[in-house]
Amino acid sequence: MHVLPDRFLRDLHTLRSFGASGIGKGVVRQAFSEADVAARKWLIKQLKAAGLAPHVDPAGNVFGVTDGPSLLMGSHSDTQPEGGWLDGALGVIVALEIARSAKEAGGPPVSVVNFQDEEGRFGALTGSSIYSGKTTLTEADGFTDVDGVSFRDARASMADLAREFLPHDRFSGFIEVHIEQGSTLDDAGEAIGVVTGIVGSRQIQVTITGQQNHAGTTLMHQRKDAFQALCAFNAALNDRLRNIVTPRTVWTIGRMQLRPNAPSIVPGEVVFDVQWRDIDDDRLARMENLIRDLVAVIANDHGMQAEIVPIKALQPVPMDATLRAALSAGAEAQACGKWREMPSGALHDASNMARVIPSAMLFVPSIDGISHAFVEDTNEADLVTGLRVVADAVSRLGASTDFKGN
Amino acid sequence: MHVLPDRFLRDLHTLRSFGASGIGKGVVRQAFSEADVAARKWLIKQLKAAGLAPHVDPAGNVFGVTDGPSLLMGSHSDTQPEGGWLDGALGVIVALEIARSAKEAGGPPVSVVNFQDEEGRFGALTGSSIYSGKTTLTEADGFTDVDGVSFRDARASMADLAREFLPHDRFSGFIEVHIEQGSTLDDAGEAIGVVTGIVGSRQIQVTITGQQNHAGTTLMHQRKDAFQALCAFNAALNDRLRNIVTPRTVWTIGRMQLRPNAPSIVPGEVVFDVQWRDIDDDRLARMENLIRDLVAVIANDHGMQAEIVPIKALQPVPMDATLRAALSAGAEAQACGKWREMPSGALHDASNMARVIPSAMLFVPSIDGISHAFVEDTNEADLVTGLRVVADAVSRLGASTDFKGN
């Protein structure tokens, strides 16, 4: 097939006109907003023009499908409340250009998908969760946004277009192109990341209870200061995790609340979340054991009580070996010496799709690693390289006799 | 003079019936609440019965005065939203019993004061701040409580009783009896603390700004995590302060806010208060230098920005030497071997009174150091010992030819 970079970039820029923030290339296009629905209707026109059959499912996922079995490509065009122009939009327009070019070249057959609410206005990766069967439509209908609007009411705005859910078995595989949203590629001056897998994550909420007291009359040795216990925990955690992590393992204490949170009162309680992510589920489990032990040790050392509530546990999702191999071959051909294999630290629609269809992902760089912000950007040369790598990979898959999914 | 412990304890228990919480001996009697005004009117009756002339000033401070010059004693009967029965109430009823007993004994002349809003419904030590001239009545009128009620509107409930502010020079000195609100005396099994001075305090608000980022895609070595900088600051602070503090110096990080405070986002900013207290103003200044230097060092080490805003600086207030000597003599006579000299870690009305009149304080133990809570308590034997020590001291002062204040 012969992709057309100018056509691809023109469509990508057109898409950002839906919900343009007026600040740089930023976009405000949350799921089922007017701008989002308008963008999806614009995409339907482009799919038709490319000779694909548009199909909207009850979740608001927009497909453009070939007649028979095909590879599926895509991502999502909804954004965060303040989003960048590329995020999921890139994967949708790459899919459009590949499907269009493949059609023009007489194959291989490629279909397109634009999932709904990946950014979590209502749930988390809502559209692909429903499509993959992880969440039922009925469950999702009960989800509400921060203003109390339900997914059920929101999806009514596209109900006139909606038909049945497409069967999974008409797609032999799923490929999602996405910006990295980290700075690994940008820091290294590389153009392409072939994703090995999507990291798993675990999160617990910890409550440490000491003794609230007067910050003037309670001497230092008499205190049971919950904030001091948290700091001791944090220091010990950083120290002890070093022995079991890799350079790509991450852990974060990003949310916390002191009680009563007053400058003249020794904090009696702290509630905080610990979240950690890794590509290896065994490592996630070993980290959890260490974290739980450490909470108990620190509480005991400080004469305090501690309680742990599990918040979430998502298993790592390895990418399909055949699709990965094709993407790596494409990367080697189109970006020789400027690509790497790497895990995805963020969740993507491919996490859900891997449940039902062989799935893989390709990253292009994010300048300074910035995403979910109006300033999010990628050099257009890198966007085009990403397009060419996928075109190359899809051609290889089309010529391959052994790719029927695996 | 001959104090009557039973009469004293009966009055103390009667006072706690105003605003009784129904939970233990707890009291809910915030400044200018119905219960507070009723308690003050009840006190006026007791003052009259004791032969003192009641006098309410525009701030709602209730005095009971002798005809001529006198020693002034007292504290405050307003409480925290959830308060104990002793806190300021003890000092008011000790003053009543001493003034009454002195009157019965024909001298020395002792007047009584019950300051308003020591607990800060509107300001901080509002009544004594106004009486001492630290705050003007006009300034205080602009203070509002958490519900938006102004001091001006609140004090209208006692306006029918209010007359002029009493001149300071009719009082030769001020003695305030109070519960310790810490556990030094209780831990040591001692009955009396003669206060050497009221500690000064300083407070700054620090903002450390790193880089908000995705907690999945931002590797550990790429992060500028403001919470991690705070923890490093806290550890270094604890380590370096040890060289310049005494066992009674205290420092607290009691309030903080992470931004955006979300479990999946590397915190980009933390705002926190550092407060420290000591009896020595030079030490407070040395601590401030160290703290400010450390904020700069930590921010620089982490490649972050830091900003410091001074919040408050209260100088230590030494207690009057003559009054202290009389209290120490009284303590030695009435509680031999069971008393000590000690600073007050908390602010009291005596902090303000020391600006205008020689002032001193006496502490009795707080069981387990607990205060500002319904369970606040002191053994009645210790309350009576406190009464006897002050009676002894006041008698000595009355007999002394050199006490005209100093």
Coordinates of N, CA and C in Angstrom, one line a residue, chain A residues 69 98 135 156 174 176 244 256 320 368 376:
Chain A
P69 N -13.5 -10.6 6.8 CA -12.6 -10.5 7.9 C -11.5 -9.5 7.7
I98 N -4.4 4.1 6.9 CA -4.0 2.8 6.6 C -5.1 2.0 5.9
T135 N -17.0 -4.8 30.8 CA -18.1 -4.1 31.5 C -19.4 -4.3 30.6
A156 N -27.5 8.7 24.6 CA -28.7 8.9 23.9 C -28.5 9.9 22.7
F174 N -5.8 -6.5 16.5 CA -6.1 -5.0 16.7 C -4.7 -4.3 16.9
E176 N -3.1 -0.5 17.8 CA -3.3 0.9 18.2 C -2.0 1.7 18.2
I244 N 14.1 -4.8 44.3 CA 13.3 -5.7 43.6 C 12.7 -5.1 42.3
M256 N -3.1 12.2 49.5 CA -3.0 12.0 50.9 C -3.8 13.0 51.6
D320 N 0.5 -9.1 21.6 CA 0.5 -10.3 20.7 C 1.9 -10.5 20.0
D368 N 8.9 16.3 25.3 CA 9.1 16.5 26.7 C 8.2 15.5 27.6
E376 N 0.6 19.4 24.6 CA 1.0 18.1 24.0 C 1.3 18.2 22.6

